[in-house]
PDB file of C-alpha atoms and ligand atoms in Angstrom:
ATOM      1  CA  MET A   1     -32.845 -36.967  11.823  1.00  0.00           C
ATOM      2  CA  MET A   2     -29.732 -37.648  10.003  1.00  0.00           C
ATOM      3  CA  GLU A   3     -26.654 -34.570  11.222  1.00  0.00           C
ATOM      4  CA  LYS A   4     -26.154 -32.754   8.145  1.00  0.00           C
ATOM      5  CA  GLU A   5     -22.610 -32.812   6.606  1.00  0.00           C
ATOM      6  CA  LYS A   6     -20.188 -29.950   7.849  1.00  0.00           C
ATOM      7  CA  ILE A   7     -18.546 -27.942   5.716  1.00  0.00           C
ATOM      8  CA  LEU A   8     -16.115 -24.848   6.630  1.00  0.00           C
ATOM      9  CA  ILE A   9     -15.968 -22.466   4.155  1.00  0.00           C
ATOM     10  CA  SER A  10     -14.579 -18.914   3.612  1.00  0.00           C
ATOM     11  CA  ALA A  11     -16.604 -16.727   5.378  1.00  0.00           C
ATOM     12  CA  CYS A  12     -17.417 -13.980   2.702  1.00  0.00           C
ATOM     13  CA  LEU A  13     -19.145 -16.043   0.530  1.00  0.00           C
ATOM     14  CA  VAL A  14     -21.632 -16.189   2.964  1.00  0.00           C
ATOM     15  CA  GLY A  15     -21.636 -11.879   3.011  1.00  0.00           C
ATOM     16  CA  LEU A  16     -19.554 -11.526   6.255  1.00  0.00           C
ATOM     17  CA  ASN A  17     -17.727  -8.592   5.437  1.00  0.00           C
ATOM     18  CA  CYS A  18     -14.066  -9.547   6.027  1.00  0.00           C
ATOM     19  CA  LYS A  19     -12.547  -9.614   3.237  1.00  0.00           C
ATOM     20  CA  TYR A  20      -8.847  -6.103   2.986  1.00  0.00           C
ATOM     21  CA  ASN A  21     -11.310  -4.357   1.758  1.00  0.00           C
ATOM     22  CA  GLY A  22     -13.909  -4.292   4.235  1.00  0.00           C
ATOM     23  CA  LYS A  23     -16.425  -5.783   1.973  1.00  0.00           C
ATOM     24  CA  ASN A  24     -17.557  -9.124   0.615  1.00  0.00           C
ATOM     25  CA  ASN A  25     -17.873 -12.489  -1.921  1.00  0.00           C
ATOM     26  CA  LYS A  26     -21.698 -13.146  -1.160  1.00  0.00           C
ATOM     27  CA  ASN A  27     -21.918 -16.052  -3.441  1.00  0.00           C
ATOM     28  CA  ILE A  28     -25.939 -16.619  -3.527  1.00  0.00           C
ATOM     29  CA  LYS A  29     -25.614 -20.461  -4.591  1.00  0.00           C
ATOM     30  CA  LEU A  30     -23.123 -21.010  -1.577  1.00  0.00           C
ATOM     31  CA  ILE A  31     -25.860 -19.490   1.013  1.00  0.00           C
ATOM     32  CA  GLU A  32     -28.503 -22.104  -0.982  1.00  0.00           C
ATOM     33  CA  LEU A  33     -26.157 -24.226   0.268  1.00  0.00           C
ATOM     34  CA  MET A  34     -26.752 -23.804   3.906  1.00  0.00           C
ATOM     35  CA  LYS A  35     -29.706 -26.122   3.416  1.00  0.00           C
ATOM     36  CA  GLU A  36     -28.783 -29.086   2.641  1.00  0.00           C
ATOM     37  CA  HIS A  37     -25.100 -28.725   4.563  1.00  0.00           C
ATOM     38  CA  ASP A  38     -23.284 -26.904   7.839  1.00  0.00           C
ATOM     39  CA  LEU A  39     -21.564 -24.920   6.702  1.00  0.00           C
ATOM     40  CA  VAL A  40     -19.177 -23.540   8.624  1.00  0.00           C
ATOM     41  CA  PRO A  41     -17.662 -19.825   8.167  1.00  0.00           C
ATOM     42  CA  VAL A  42     -14.267 -18.870   8.942  1.00  0.00           C
ATOM     43  CA  CYS A  43     -11.724 -16.629   7.670  1.00  0.00           C
ATOM     44  CA  PRO A  44      -8.370 -17.273   8.246  1.00  0.00           C
ATOM     45  CA  GLU A  45      -6.883 -13.933   8.081  1.00  0.00           C
ATOM     46  CA  GLN A  46      -9.126 -12.500  10.447  1.00  0.00           C
ATOM     47  CA  LEU A  47      -7.912 -15.390  12.589  1.00  0.00           C
ATOM     48  CA  GLY A  48      -4.001 -14.766  12.421  1.00  0.00           C
ATOM     49  CA  GLY A  49      -4.997 -11.438  13.759  1.00  0.00           C
ATOM     50  CA  LEU A  50      -5.291  -9.011  11.255  1.00  0.00           C
ATOM     51  CA  PRO A  51      -7.454  -6.396  11.018  1.00  0.00           C
ATOM     52  CA  THR A  52     -10.050  -5.469   8.518  1.00  0.00           C
ATOM     53  CA  PRO A  53      -9.942  -3.369   6.708  1.00  0.00           C
ATOM     54  CA  ARG A  54      -6.634  -4.407   5.628  1.00  0.00           C
ATOM     55  CA  PRO A  55      -3.407  -4.379   3.245  1.00  0.00           C
ATOM     56  CA  GLY A  56      -4.094  -6.473   0.235  1.00  0.00           C
ATOM     57  CA  ALA A  57      -1.080  -9.008   0.187  1.00  0.00           C
ATOM     58  CA  GLN A  58       0.053 -11.581  -2.603  1.00  0.00           C
ATOM     59  CA  ARG A  59       1.894 -15.379  -1.604  1.00  0.00           C
ATOM     60  CA  ARG A  60       5.793 -14.388  -2.778  1.00  0.00           C
ATOM     61  CA  GLU A  61       7.737 -17.378  -2.836  1.00  0.00           C
ATOM     62  CA  ASN A  62       8.088 -18.686   1.057  1.00  0.00           C
ATOM     63  CA  LYS A  63       6.528 -15.572   2.203  1.00  0.00           C
ATOM     64  CA  VAL A  64       2.926 -12.918   2.724  1.00  0.00           C
ATOM     65  CA  ILE A  65       3.666  -9.778   1.038  1.00  0.00           C
ATOM     66  CA  THR A  66       1.098  -6.452   1.411  1.00  0.00           C
ATOM     67  CA  GLN A  67       2.272  -4.197  -1.325  1.00  0.00           C
ATOM     68  CA  GLU A  68       3.756  -2.078   0.524  1.00  0.00           C
ATOM     69  CA  GLY A  69       6.183  -4.574   1.316  1.00  0.00           C
ATOM     70  CA  LYS A  70       5.569  -5.338   4.690  1.00  0.00           C
ATOM     71  CA  ASP A  71       5.828  -9.445   5.529  1.00  0.00           C
ATOM     72  CA  VAL A  72       2.562 -10.241   7.375  1.00  0.00           C
ATOM     73  CA  THR A  73       3.162 -14.329   7.021  1.00  0.00           C
ATOM     74  CA  LYS A  74       3.320 -14.703  10.323  1.00  0.00           C
ATOM     75  CA  GLU A  75      -0.382 -13.623  10.354  1.00  0.00           C
ATOM     76  CA  TYR A  76      -1.325 -15.788   7.109  1.00  0.00           C
ATOM     77  CA  GLN A  77       0.223 -18.716   8.771  1.00  0.00           C
ATOM     78  CA  ARG A  78      -1.317 -18.226  12.423  1.00  0.00           C
ATOM     79  CA  GLY A  79      -4.848 -17.982  11.081  1.00  0.00           C
ATOM     80  CA  ALA A  80      -4.456 -21.285   8.486  1.00  0.00           C
ATOM     81  CA  GLU A  81      -3.376 -23.682  11.604  1.00  0.00           C
ATOM     82  CA  GLU A  82      -6.393 -21.820  13.406  1.00  0.00           C
ATOM     83  CA  VAL A  83      -8.413 -22.922  10.410  1.00  0.00           C
ATOM     84  CA  LEU A  84      -6.733 -26.594  10.721  1.00  0.00           C
ATOM     85  CA  ARG A  85      -7.389 -26.637  14.288  1.00  0.00           C
ATOM     86  CA  LEU A  86     -10.784 -26.133  13.461  1.00  0.00           C
ATOM     87  CA  ALA A  87     -11.740 -28.556  11.114  1.00  0.00           C
ATOM     88  CA  LYS A  88      -9.877 -31.012  13.179  1.00  0.00           C
ATOM     89  CA  GLU A  89     -12.236 -30.943  16.306  1.00  0.00           C
ATOM     90  CA  LEU A  90     -15.062 -30.461  14.263  1.00  0.00           C
ATOM     91  CA  GLY A  91     -13.414 -33.582  12.005  1.00  0.00           C
ATOM     92  CA  ILE A  92     -14.083 -31.958   9.148  1.00  0.00           C
ATOM     93  CA  LYS A  93     -13.149 -33.261   5.296  1.00  0.00           C
ATOM     94  CA  LYS A  94     -14.119 -30.609   3.134  1.00  0.00           C
ATOM     95  CA  ALA A  95     -13.316 -26.593   2.345  1.00  0.00           C
ATOM     96  CA  ILE A  96     -15.167 -24.372   0.351  1.00  0.00           C
ATOM     97  CA  LEU A  97     -12.159 -21.256  -0.478  1.00  0.00           C
ATOM     98  CA  LYS A  98     -12.572 -18.125  -1.908  1.00  0.00           C
ATOM     99  CA  SER A  99     -11.402 -18.393  -6.053  1.00  0.00           C
ATOM    100  CA  ARG A 100      -7.875 -16.594  -5.957  1.00  0.00           C
ATOM    101  CA  SER A 101      -7.270 -15.383  -2.244  1.00  0.00           C
ATOM    102  CA  PRO A 102      -3.719 -15.522  -0.579  1.00  0.00           C
ATOM    103  CA  SER A 103      -5.098 -17.347   2.301  1.00  0.00           C
ATOM    104  CA  CYS A 104      -8.415 -19.301   0.925  1.00  0.00           C
ATOM    105  CA  GLY A 105      -7.386 -19.655  -2.246  1.00  0.00           C
ATOM    106  CA  VAL A 106      -7.400 -23.406  -4.366  1.00  0.00           C
ATOM    107  CA  ASP A 107      -5.150 -24.655  -7.394  1.00  0.00           C
ATOM    108  CA  THR A 108      -4.268 -20.283  -8.447  1.00  0.00           C
ATOM    109  CA  ILE A 109      -3.534 -17.171  -6.612  1.00  0.00           C
ATOM    110  CA  TYR A 110      -0.919 -14.424  -7.642  1.00  0.00           C
ATOM    111  CA  ASP A 111       2.154 -14.425  -8.292  1.00  0.00           C
ATOM    112  CA  GLY A 112       3.173 -11.603  -5.509  1.00  0.00           C
ATOM    113  CA  THR A 113       4.196  -8.526  -7.617  1.00  0.00           C
ATOM    114  CA  PHE A 114       1.021  -7.361  -7.725  1.00  0.00           C
ATOM    115  CA  ALA A 115       1.129  -7.054 -11.390  1.00  0.00           C
ATOM    116  CA  ASN A 116      -2.419  -8.980 -11.846  1.00  0.00           C
ATOM    117  CA  THR A 117      -0.466 -12.573 -13.175  1.00  0.00           C
ATOM    118  CA  LEU A 118      -1.713 -15.774 -12.002  1.00  0.00           C
ATOM    119  CA  VAL A 119       0.137 -18.792 -10.991  1.00  0.00           C
ATOM    120  CA  GLU A 120      -0.548 -22.283 -10.433  1.00  0.00           C
ATOM    121  CA  ARG A 121      -0.328 -22.950  -5.925  1.00  0.00           C
ATOM    122  CA  ASP A 122      -2.685 -22.674  -3.354  1.00  0.00           C
ATOM    123  CA  GLY A 123      -3.328 -19.899  -0.288  1.00  0.00           C
ATOM    124  CA  VAL A 124      -1.939 -20.719   2.532  1.00  0.00           C
ATOM    125  CA  THR A 125      -5.043 -22.296   4.609  1.00  0.00           C
ATOM    126  CA  ALA A 126      -5.677 -24.066   1.448  1.00  0.00           C
ATOM    127  CA  GLU A 127      -2.753 -25.487   1.415  1.00  0.00           C
ATOM    128  CA  LEU A 128      -1.898 -26.315   4.745  1.00  0.00           C
ATOM    129  CA  LEU A 129      -5.860 -28.154   4.754  1.00  0.00           C
ATOM    130  CA  ARG A 130      -5.095 -29.398   1.536  1.00  0.00           C
ATOM    131  CA  LYS A 131      -1.874 -31.426   3.309  1.00  0.00           C
ATOM    132  CA  ASN A 132      -3.957 -32.514   6.352  1.00  0.00           C
ATOM    133  CA  GLY A 133      -5.907 -34.873   4.005  1.00  0.00           C
ATOM    134  CA  ILE A 134      -9.419 -32.138   4.102  1.00  0.00           C
ATOM    135  CA  GLN A 135     -10.446 -31.929   0.231  1.00  0.00           C
ATOM    136  CA  VAL A 136     -10.390 -28.252  -0.853  1.00  0.00           C
ATOM    137  CA  VAL A 137     -12.753 -26.883  -3.349  1.00  0.00           C
ATOM    138  CA  SER A 138     -12.922 -23.585  -4.983  1.00  0.00           C
ATOM    139  CA  SER A 139     -15.741 -21.126  -4.582  1.00  0.00           C
ATOM    140  CA  ASP A 140     -14.679 -20.667  -8.859  1.00  0.00           C
ATOM    141  CA  GLU A 141     -16.500 -24.309  -8.718  1.00  0.00           C
ATOM    142  CA  TYR A 142     -19.886 -22.511  -8.016  1.00  0.00           C
ATOM    143  CA  LEU A 143     -20.511 -19.342 -10.197  1.00  0.00           C
TER     144      LEU A 143
HETATM  145  S1  SF4 B 201      -9.109 -15.219   3.946  1.00  0.00           S
HETATM  146 FE1  SF4 B 201     -10.347 -16.088   3.030  1.00  0.00          FE
HETATM  147  S2  SF4 B 201     -12.677 -16.457   4.294  1.00  0.00           S
HETATM  148 FE2  SF4 B 201     -11.053 -14.178   4.951  1.00  0.00          FE
HETATM  149  S3  SF4 B 201     -11.651 -12.378   3.905  1.00  0.00           S
HETATM  150 FE3  SF4 B 201     -10.035 -13.346   2.003  1.00  0.00          FE
HETATM  151  S4  SF4 B 201     -10.939 -15.055   0.899  1.00  0.00           S
HETATM  152 FE4  SF4 B 201     -12.411 -14.741   2.332  1.00  0.00          FE
END
């Protein structure tokens, strides 16, 4: 039997309650994808050591800041590095990531002002994976 392709996926998309507010972003189309692919769920924010629930945060220049002004850059970076390490260990070449998240967002995220304004930028994990040659796909492709 041919081995199924391994794809990283934001854990909240397959129903894990790892979102900042303790909920998930369950997406039935992506759960269906599990039949043909070997989906590997990861939550970089949890892997970076942050609790759930946790304060919402946004990328602002070179940092990640919560709405209350706490600098959580280190945790976001650590989570991204953990996800990259896992991807390399498993030989993963593709990731499907939750849109607009400061970690997982692909191409578009919030601008750091907490005013619902979007900018063209990747989340911290999406950016690191992309830099390392892993294809990143937004969950918006599966709406
Ligand atoms: S960090 Fe990514 S996987 Fe974790 S809850 Fe946010 S969008 Fe989902």
